[in-house]
XYZ file of C-alpha atoms in Angstrom:
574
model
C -9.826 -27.764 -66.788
C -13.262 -27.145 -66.411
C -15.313 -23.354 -65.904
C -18.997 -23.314 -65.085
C -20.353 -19.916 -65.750
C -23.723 -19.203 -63.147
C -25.714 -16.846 -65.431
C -24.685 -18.604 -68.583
C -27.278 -16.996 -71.162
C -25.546 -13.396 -69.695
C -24.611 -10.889 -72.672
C -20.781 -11.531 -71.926
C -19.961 -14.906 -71.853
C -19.274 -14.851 -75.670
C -16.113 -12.370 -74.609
C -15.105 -15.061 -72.299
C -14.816 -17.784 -74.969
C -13.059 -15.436 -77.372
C -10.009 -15.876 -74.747
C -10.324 -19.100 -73.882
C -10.452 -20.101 -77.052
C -7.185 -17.583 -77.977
C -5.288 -19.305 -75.125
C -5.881 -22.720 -76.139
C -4.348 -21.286 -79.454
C -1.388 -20.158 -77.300
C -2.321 -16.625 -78.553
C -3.231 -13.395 -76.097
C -2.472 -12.864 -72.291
C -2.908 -16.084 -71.177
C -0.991 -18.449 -73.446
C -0.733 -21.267 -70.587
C -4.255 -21.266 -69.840
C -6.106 -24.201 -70.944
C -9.969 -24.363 -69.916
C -11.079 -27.160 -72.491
C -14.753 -27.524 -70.994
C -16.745 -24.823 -70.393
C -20.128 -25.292 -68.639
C -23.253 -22.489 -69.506
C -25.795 -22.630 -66.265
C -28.831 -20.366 -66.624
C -32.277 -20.952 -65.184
C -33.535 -19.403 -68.517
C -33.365 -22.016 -71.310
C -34.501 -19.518 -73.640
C -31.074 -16.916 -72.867
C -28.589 -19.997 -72.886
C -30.007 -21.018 -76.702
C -29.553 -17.647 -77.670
C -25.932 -17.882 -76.491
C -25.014 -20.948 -77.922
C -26.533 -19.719 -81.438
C -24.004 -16.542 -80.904
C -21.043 -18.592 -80.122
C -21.814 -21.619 -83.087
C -22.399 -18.341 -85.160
C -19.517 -17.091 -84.206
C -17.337 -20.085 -84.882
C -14.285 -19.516 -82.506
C -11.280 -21.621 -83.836
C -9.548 -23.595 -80.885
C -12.930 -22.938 -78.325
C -13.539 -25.095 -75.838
C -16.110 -27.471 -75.871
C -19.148 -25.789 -74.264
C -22.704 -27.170 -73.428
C -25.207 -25.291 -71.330
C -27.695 -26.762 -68.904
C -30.821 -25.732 -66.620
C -29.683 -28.062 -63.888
C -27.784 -26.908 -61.406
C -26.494 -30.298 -60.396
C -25.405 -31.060 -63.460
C -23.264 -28.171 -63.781
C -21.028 -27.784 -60.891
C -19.483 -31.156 -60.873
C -16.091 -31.220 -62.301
C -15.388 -27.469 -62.036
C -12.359 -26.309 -61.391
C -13.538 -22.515 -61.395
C -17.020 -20.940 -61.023
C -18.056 -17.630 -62.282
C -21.167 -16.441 -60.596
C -22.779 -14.043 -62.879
C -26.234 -14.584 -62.321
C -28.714 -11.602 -62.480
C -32.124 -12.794 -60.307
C -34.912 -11.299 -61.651
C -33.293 -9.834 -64.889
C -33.355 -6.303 -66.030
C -37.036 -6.045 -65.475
C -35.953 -6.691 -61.796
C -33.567 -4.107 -61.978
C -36.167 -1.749 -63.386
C -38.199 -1.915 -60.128
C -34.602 -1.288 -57.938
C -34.241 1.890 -59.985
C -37.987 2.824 -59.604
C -38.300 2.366 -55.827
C -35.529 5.110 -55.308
C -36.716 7.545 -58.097
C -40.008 7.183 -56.960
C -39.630 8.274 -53.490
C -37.038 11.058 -54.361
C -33.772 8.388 -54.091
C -30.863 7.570 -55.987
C -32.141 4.814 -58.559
C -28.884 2.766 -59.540
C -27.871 -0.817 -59.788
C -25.475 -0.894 -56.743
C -25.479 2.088 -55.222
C -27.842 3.116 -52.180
C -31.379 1.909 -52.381
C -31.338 0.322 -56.022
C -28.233 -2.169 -54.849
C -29.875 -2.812 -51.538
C -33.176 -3.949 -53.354
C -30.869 -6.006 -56.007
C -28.963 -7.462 -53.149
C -32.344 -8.682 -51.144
C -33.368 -10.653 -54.195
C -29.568 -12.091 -55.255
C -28.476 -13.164 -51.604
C -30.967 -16.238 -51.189
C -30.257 -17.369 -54.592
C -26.490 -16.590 -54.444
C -26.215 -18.286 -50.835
C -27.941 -21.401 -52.308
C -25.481 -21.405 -55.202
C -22.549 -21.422 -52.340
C -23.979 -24.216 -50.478
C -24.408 -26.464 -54.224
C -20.769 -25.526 -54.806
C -19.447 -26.844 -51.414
C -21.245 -29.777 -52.067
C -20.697 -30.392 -55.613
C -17.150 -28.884 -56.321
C -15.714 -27.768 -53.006
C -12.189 -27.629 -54.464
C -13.265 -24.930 -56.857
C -12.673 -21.137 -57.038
C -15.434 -19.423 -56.883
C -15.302 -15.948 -58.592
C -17.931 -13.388 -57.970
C -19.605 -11.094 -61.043
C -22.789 -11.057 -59.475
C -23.643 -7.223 -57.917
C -23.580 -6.020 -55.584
C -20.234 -7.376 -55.333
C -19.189 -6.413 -52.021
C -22.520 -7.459 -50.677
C -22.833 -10.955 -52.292
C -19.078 -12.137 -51.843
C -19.424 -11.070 -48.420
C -22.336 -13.934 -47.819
C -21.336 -16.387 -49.812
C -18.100 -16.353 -47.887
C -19.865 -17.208 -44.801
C -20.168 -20.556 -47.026
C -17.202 -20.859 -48.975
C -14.521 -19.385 -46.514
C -11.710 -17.625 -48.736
C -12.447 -19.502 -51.880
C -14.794 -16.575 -52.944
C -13.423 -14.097 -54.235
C -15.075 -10.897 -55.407
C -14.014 -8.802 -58.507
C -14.671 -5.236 -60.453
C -12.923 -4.094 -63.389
C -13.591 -0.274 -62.330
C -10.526 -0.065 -59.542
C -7.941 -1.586 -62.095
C -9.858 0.659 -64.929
C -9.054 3.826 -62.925
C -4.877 2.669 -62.824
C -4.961 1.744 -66.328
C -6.519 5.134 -67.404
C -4.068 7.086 -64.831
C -1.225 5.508 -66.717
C -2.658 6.062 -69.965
C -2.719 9.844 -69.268
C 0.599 10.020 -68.397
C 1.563 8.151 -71.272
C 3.527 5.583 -69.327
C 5.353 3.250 -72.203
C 4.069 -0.324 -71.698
C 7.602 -1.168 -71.189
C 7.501 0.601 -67.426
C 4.055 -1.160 -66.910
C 5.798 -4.155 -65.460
C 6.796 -2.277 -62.670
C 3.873 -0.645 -60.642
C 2.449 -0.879 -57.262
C -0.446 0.892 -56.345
C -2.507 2.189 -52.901
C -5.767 1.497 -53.158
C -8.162 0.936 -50.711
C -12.220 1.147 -49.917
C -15.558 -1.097 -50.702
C -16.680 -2.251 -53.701
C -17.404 0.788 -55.879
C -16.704 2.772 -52.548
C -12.474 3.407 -52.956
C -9.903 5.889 -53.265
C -6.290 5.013 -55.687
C -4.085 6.834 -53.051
C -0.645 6.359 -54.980
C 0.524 5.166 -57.918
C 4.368 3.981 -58.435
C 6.399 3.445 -61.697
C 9.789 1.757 -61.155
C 9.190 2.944 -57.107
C 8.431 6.686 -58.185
C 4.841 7.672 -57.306
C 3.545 9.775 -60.074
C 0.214 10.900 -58.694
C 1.406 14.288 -58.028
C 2.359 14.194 -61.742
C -0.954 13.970 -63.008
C -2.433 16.232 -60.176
C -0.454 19.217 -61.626
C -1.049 18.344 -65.077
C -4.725 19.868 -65.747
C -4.778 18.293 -69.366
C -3.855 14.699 -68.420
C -6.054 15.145 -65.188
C -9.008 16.725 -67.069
C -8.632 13.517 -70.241
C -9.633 10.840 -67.093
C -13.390 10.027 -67.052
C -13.378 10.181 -63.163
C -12.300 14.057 -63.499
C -14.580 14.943 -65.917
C -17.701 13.487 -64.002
C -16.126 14.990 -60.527
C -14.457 18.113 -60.998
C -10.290 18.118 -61.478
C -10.629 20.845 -58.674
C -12.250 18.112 -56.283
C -10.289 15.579 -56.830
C -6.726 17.644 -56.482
C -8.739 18.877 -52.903
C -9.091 14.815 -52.089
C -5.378 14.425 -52.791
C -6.141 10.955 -54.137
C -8.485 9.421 -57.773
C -11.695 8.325 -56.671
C -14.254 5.358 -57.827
C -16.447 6.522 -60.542
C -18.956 5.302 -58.483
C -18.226 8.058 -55.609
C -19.965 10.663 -58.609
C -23.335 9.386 -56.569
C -21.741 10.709 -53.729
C -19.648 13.679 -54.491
C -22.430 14.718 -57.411
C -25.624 13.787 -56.075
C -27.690 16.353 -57.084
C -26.562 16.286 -60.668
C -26.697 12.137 -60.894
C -30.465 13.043 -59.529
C -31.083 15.538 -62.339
C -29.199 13.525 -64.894
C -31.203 10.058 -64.296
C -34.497 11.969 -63.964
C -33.994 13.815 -67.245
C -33.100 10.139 -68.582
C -34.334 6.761 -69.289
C -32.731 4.717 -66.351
C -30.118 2.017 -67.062
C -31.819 -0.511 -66.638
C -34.926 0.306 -68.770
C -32.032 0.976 -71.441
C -31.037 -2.641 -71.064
C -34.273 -3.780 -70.718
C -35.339 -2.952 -73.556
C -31.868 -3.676 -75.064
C -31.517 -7.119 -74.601
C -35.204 -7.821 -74.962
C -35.071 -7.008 -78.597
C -31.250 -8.973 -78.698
C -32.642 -12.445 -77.450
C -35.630 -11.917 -80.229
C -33.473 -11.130 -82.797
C -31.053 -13.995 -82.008
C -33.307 -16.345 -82.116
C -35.182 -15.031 -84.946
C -32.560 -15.234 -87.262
C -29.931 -17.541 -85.168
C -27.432 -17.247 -88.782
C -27.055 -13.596 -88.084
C -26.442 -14.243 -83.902
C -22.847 -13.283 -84.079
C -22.944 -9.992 -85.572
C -25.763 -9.226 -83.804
C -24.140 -9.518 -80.539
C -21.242 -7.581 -81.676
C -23.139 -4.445 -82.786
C -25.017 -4.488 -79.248
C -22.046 -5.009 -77.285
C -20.151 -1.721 -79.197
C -23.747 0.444 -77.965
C -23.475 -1.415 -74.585
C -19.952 0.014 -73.937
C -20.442 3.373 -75.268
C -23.690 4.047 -73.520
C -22.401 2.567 -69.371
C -22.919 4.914 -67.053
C -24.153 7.824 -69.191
C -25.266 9.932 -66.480
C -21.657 10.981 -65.025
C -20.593 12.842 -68.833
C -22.080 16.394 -70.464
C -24.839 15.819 -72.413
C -22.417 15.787 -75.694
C -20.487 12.963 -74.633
C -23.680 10.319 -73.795
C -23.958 8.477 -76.743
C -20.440 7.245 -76.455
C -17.303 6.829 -74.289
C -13.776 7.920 -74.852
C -11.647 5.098 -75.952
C -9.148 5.974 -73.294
C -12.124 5.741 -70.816
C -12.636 1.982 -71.660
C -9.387 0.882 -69.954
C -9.804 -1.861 -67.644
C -11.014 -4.528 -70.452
C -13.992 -5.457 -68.317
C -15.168 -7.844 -65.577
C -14.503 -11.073 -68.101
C -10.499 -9.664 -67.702
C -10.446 -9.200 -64.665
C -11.736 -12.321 -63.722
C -9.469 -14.408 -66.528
C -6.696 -12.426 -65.155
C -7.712 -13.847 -61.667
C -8.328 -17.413 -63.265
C -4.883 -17.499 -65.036
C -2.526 -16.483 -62.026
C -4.493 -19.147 -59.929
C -4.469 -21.962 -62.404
C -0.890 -21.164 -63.823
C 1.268 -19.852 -60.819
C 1.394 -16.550 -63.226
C 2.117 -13.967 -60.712
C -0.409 -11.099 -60.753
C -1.033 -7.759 -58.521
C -4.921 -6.910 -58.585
C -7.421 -4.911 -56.737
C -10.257 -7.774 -55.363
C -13.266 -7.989 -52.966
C -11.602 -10.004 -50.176
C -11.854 -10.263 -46.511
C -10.497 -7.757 -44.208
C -7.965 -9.869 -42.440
C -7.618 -12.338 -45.143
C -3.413 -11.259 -45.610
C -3.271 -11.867 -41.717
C -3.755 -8.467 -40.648
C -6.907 -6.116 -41.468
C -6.793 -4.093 -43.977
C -9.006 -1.184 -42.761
C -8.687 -1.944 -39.137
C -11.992 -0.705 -37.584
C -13.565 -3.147 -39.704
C -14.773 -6.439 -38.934
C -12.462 -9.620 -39.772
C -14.856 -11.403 -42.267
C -16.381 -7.963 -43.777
C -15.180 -7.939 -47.595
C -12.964 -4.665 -48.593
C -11.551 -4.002 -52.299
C -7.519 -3.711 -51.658
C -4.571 -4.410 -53.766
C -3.781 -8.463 -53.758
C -0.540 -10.467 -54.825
C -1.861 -13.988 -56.541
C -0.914 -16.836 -57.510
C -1.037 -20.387 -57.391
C -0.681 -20.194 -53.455
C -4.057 -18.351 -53.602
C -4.887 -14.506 -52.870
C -2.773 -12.517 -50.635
C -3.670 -8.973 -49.553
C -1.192 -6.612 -49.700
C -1.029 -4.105 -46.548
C -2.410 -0.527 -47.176
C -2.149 2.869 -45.328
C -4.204 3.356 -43.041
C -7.813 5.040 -44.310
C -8.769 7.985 -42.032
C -10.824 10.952 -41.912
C -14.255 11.461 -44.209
C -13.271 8.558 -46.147
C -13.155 6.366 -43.629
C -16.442 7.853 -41.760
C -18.094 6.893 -45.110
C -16.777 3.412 -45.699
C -17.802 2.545 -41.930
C -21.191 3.920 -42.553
C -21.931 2.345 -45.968
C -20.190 -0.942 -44.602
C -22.542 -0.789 -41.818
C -25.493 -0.591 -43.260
C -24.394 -3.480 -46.259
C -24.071 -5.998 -43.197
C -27.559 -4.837 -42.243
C -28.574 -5.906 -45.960
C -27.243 -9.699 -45.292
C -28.588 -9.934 -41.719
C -32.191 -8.630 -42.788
C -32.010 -11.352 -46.171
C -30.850 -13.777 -43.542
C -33.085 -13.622 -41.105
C -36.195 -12.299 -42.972
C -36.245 -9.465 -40.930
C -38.181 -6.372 -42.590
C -37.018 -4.127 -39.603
C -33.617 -5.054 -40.202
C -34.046 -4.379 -43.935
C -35.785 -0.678 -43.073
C -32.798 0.134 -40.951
C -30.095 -0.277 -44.112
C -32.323 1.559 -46.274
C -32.689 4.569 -43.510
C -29.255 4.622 -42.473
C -27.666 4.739 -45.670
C -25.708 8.068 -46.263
C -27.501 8.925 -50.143
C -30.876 8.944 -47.810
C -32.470 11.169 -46.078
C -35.627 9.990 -44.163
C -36.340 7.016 -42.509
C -40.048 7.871 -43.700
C -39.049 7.737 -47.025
C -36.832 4.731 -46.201
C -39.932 2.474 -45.178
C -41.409 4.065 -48.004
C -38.895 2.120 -50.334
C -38.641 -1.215 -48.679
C -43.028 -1.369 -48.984
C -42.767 -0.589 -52.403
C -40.064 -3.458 -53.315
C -42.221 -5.852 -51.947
C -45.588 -4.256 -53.217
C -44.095 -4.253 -56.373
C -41.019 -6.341 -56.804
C -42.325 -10.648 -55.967
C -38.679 -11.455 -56.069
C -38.006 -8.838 -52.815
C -41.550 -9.965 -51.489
C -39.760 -13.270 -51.465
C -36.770 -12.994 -49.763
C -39.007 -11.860 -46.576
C -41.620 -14.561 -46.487
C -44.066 -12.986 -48.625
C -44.603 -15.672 -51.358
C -45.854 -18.962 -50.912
C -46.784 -22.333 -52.538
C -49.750 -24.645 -51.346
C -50.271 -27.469 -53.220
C -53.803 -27.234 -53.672
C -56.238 -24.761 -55.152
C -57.989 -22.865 -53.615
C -62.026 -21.971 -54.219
C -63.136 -20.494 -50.817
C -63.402 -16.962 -52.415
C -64.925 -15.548 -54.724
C -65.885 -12.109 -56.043
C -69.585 -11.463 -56.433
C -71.682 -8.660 -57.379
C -70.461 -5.074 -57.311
C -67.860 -5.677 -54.398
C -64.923 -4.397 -55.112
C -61.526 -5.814 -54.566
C -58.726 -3.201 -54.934
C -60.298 -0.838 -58.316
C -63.254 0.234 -59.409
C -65.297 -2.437 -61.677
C -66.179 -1.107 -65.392
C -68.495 -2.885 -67.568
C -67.466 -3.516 -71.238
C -67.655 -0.096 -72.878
C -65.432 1.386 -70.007
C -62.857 -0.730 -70.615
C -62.523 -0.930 -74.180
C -62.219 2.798 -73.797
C -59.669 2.738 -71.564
C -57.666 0.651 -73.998
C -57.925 2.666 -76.775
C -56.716 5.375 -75.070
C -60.004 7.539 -75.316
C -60.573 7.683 -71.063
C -58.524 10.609 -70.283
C -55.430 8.244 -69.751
C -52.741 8.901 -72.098
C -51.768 5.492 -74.158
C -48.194 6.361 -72.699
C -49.426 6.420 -69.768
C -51.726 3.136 -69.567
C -49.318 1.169 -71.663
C -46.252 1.929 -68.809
C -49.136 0.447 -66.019
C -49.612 -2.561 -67.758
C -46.520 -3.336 -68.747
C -45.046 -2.412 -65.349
C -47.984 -4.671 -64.097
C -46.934 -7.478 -66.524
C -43.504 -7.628 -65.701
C -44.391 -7.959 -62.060
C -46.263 -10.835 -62.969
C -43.845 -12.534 -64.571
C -41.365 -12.036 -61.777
C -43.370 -13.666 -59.506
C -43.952 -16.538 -61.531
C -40.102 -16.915 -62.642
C -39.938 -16.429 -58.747
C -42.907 -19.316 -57.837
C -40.857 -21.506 -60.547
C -37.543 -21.234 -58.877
C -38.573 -21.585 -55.517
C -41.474 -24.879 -55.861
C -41.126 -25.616 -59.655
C -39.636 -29.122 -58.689
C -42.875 -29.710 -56.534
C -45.169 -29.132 -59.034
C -46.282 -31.679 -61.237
C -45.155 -32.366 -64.848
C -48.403 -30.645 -66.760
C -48.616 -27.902 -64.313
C -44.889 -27.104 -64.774
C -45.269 -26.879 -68.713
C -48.340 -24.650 -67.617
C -46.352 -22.286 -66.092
C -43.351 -22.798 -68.427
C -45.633 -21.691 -70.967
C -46.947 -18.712 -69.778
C -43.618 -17.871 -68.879
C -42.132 -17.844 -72.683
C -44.943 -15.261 -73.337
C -43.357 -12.774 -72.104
C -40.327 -13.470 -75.056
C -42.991 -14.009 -77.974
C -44.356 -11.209 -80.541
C -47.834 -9.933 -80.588
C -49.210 -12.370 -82.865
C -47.137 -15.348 -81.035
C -48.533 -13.537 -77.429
C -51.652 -13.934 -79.062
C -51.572 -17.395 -79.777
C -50.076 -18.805 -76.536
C -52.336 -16.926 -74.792
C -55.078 -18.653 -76.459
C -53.733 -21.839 -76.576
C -52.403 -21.744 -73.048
C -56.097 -20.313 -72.056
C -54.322 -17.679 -70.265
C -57.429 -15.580 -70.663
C -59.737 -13.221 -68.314
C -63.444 -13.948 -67.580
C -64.836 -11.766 -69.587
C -64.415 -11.426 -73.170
C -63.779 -7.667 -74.162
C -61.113 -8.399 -71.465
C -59.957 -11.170 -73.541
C -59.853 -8.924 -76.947
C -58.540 -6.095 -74.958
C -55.248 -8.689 -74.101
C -54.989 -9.981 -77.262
C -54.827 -6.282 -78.997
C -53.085 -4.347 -76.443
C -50.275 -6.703 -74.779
């Protein structure tokens, strides 16, 4: 059996061959699983050597043979199961989300409100292309969804794929794992629970909970100390969640505690500048010292857990998580869990991003058919079956309309290019509260973000240069020109702009660049010619390199300005 991972030089995928290569062993939870090929797709050659050097450093006995590869085509054929993990535009991408929200006064986060709308205009082209590959290449394969936000991006590639995409999150099955650890439910009675659970990806309520048919809900609501140990109730409030009468998402804390996610993630660095700079300084030291790979990744993964979603605990819980809070083994679980019950006829009940009438009925009926909802599913090797749900009323079901609303906005405007279409999901989103400010956002993505500026038309390639203009003189074009001494001292910091403060501008102006040309790559790199291809590949990998090695391939490359203090200015302050 054959997996092809999409986003195969991702931080997880050594988790994922951990188990595989357990279960070819006959070991863990999923003894009759036997993947013996696993395929490592990334567009970034540089991320899928870093991987392989973790998992040959690593040296998992029994792992399946794995091989990673650029080409898309190359890939897919064969697979019997597809995760799609992919992350367009990296964490520098996700930066700018975060930063077009907090800039304007908005919610920065990955999936939620503006920061997930801006991720999902830059994913869906990408993600819809990967559909239409698969259902050419492997169109007997399961396709299983990582890629956020999930709700959004199942939705679409559905429109491709029909039911064989199916969407998953580890936080809904997290939030019944931790509800039974609090009630210290033996793992014996585990093998008999149902649960009501129903909403939007990171947008549900767990309504009951049921060992051996006995819903014990009201159990935990009347037990302050197991209700105040869950990470949800710490975050919310025990006395807000006992007024809901049901254990939300930890994702509704954007919701429920706006104003303190606000004041938390200002007071912060953001998530993704975390990461960011995270990973950056993982890939370098990976391939650095490529002997050490493996227990490099394991140290960052243990800070990775500890530090996810800091903003939602006290100030003396950030720099780690309760072990009891980490219950829902992650997305690579969850979607091996999936894998296993539809490869092995293993029965399993999960919570997954399907459609709303997929079980033959719909789910939350004032819903459309093909819009994707996260409900509890019965699978096996039949396929995914929905299991029916009480009906969703009131507040919660006035938000899941709205939000739902506006994320089919999201895949009409990426569809159809439409910047109005795009303005309206930002404005009518619940977390905002101007359309001003809402237009606001959506210019800055594509001022600021090429992969956004992309997905509406706003990058494109002609195959020739171009020498019709040119800047002469003392006109200006966009800022003030400064002769030598000017800018020299406005590198060394002595111009009245902070260092801070000039070295965030250029490197926010930097990673822009690079965007763009990881975007102009993806989008015309196969109509470019050989040399100018190794061109751009080069001034790509200088984004990866030390100083000194920026230094050289800038040189070497002659990625240099016209002027020479420009040129030492680069070379010293990169």
């Amino acid at each position: 059996m054959q997996l092809t991972i999409v986003g195969g030089g991702g931080f997880r995928v050594p988790a994922m061959i951990d188990v595989l290569a357990r279960s070819r062993a006959g070991q863990g939870a999923y003894a009759s699983l036997d993947v013996d090929r696993v395929v490592l797709y990334d567009t970034d050659a540089r991320r899928l050597d870093a991987m392989m050097a973790v998992l040959s450093s690593l040296d998992f006995p029994h792992s399946p043979t794995v091989r990673a590869t650029t080409d898309i085509n190359e890939a897919l054929p064969g697979a019997d199961f597809v995760f799609s993990a992919m992350r367009v535009g990296g964490t520098c991408g996700r930066v700018l989300d975060e930063h077009c929200g907090l800039d304007n006064g908005l919610l920065g986060q990955e999936t939620v409100g503006v920061g997930g709308y801006c991720y999902a205009f830059r994913s869906l082209g990408p993600a819809l292309e990967l559909a239409h590959a698969a259902k050419r290449l492997c169109p007997d394969a399961w396709l299983i969804n990582f890629t956020n936000p999930a709700g959004i991006i199942t939705q679409a590639m559905r429109s491709v794929l029909g039911e064989r995409v199916i969407g998953i999150c580890d936080t809904p099955i997290g939030l019944v794992n931790r509800t039974l650890n609090a009630l210290d439910i033996p793992e014996e009675e585990r093998a008999d629970v149902s649960f009501d659970y129903v909403g939007l990806n990171h947008l549900g309520w767990l309504r009951s909970l049921s060992v051996g048919g006995r819903d014990v809900l009201p159990r935990l609501f009347a037990d302050e100390a197991a209700l105040g140990s869950m990470e949800e109730s710490r975050a919310i409030g025990t006395d807000w969640i006992r007024a809901l009468g049901a254990l939300p998402n930890e994702y509704l804390f954007y919701y429920y505690c706006h104003r303190e996610a606000m004041a938390r993630i200002h007071q912060d660095q953001t998530r993704g500048e975390y990461l960011r700079d995270q990973q950056e300084a993982f890939y370098n030291a990976v391939l650095s010292e490529p002997e050490k790979a493996g227990r490099t990744w394991i140290d960052v993964l243990a800070d990775r857990e500890a530090t996810y979603m800091a903003e939602a605990r006290d100030v003396d819980e950030r720099s780690g998580r309760r072990a009891e809070d980490i219950a829902g083994g992650g997305y690579q679980k969850v979607a091996l869990d999936l894998m296993n019950a539809l490869a092995t006829n293993t029965p399993a009940r999960m919570i997954l991003n399907v459609g709303n009438s997929d079980g033959g009925f719909s789910s939350i009926p004032t819903l459309r058919d093909t819009d994707v909802v996260e409900v509890p599913c019965d699978v096996d090797a039949s396929g995914v079956h929905p299991i029916p749900v009480a009906p969703l009323s009131g507040a919660a079901l006035g938000l899941v309309q709205s939000v739902k609303a506006c994320e089919n906005l999201v895949i009409d405007a990426a569809r159809e290019r439409d910047r109005t279409l795009a303005w309206q999901a930002l404005a009518l989103h619940p977390l905002v509260d101007s359309v001003n400010v809402a237009r606001d956002v959506l210019d800055q993505a594509i001022r600021t973000n090429p992969l956004v500026a992309a997905a509406f038309g706003k990058i494109g390639f002609l195959d020739r240069a171009l020498y019709d203009y040119r800047q002469h003189g003392d006109n200006v074009l966009g800022a003030k020109k400064g002769g030598a001494l000017s800018e020299m001292k406005r590198r060394l910091g002595l111009s009245g702009e902070s260092l801070k403060e000039m070295n965030e501008k250029s490197g926010a102006a930097y990673r822009a660049l690079f965007l763009q040309a990881e975007e102009f790559r993806r989008q015309y790199g196969k109509e470019l010619p050989a040399e100018a291809k190794k061109t751009l590949d080069d001034f790509l990998a200088l984004q990866h390199k030390t100083r000194i090695g920026k230094a050289v391939g800038i040189l070497r490359g002659g990625f240099t300005f016209n002027l020479p203090h420009r040129t030492l200015g680069e070379l010293l302050f990169l």
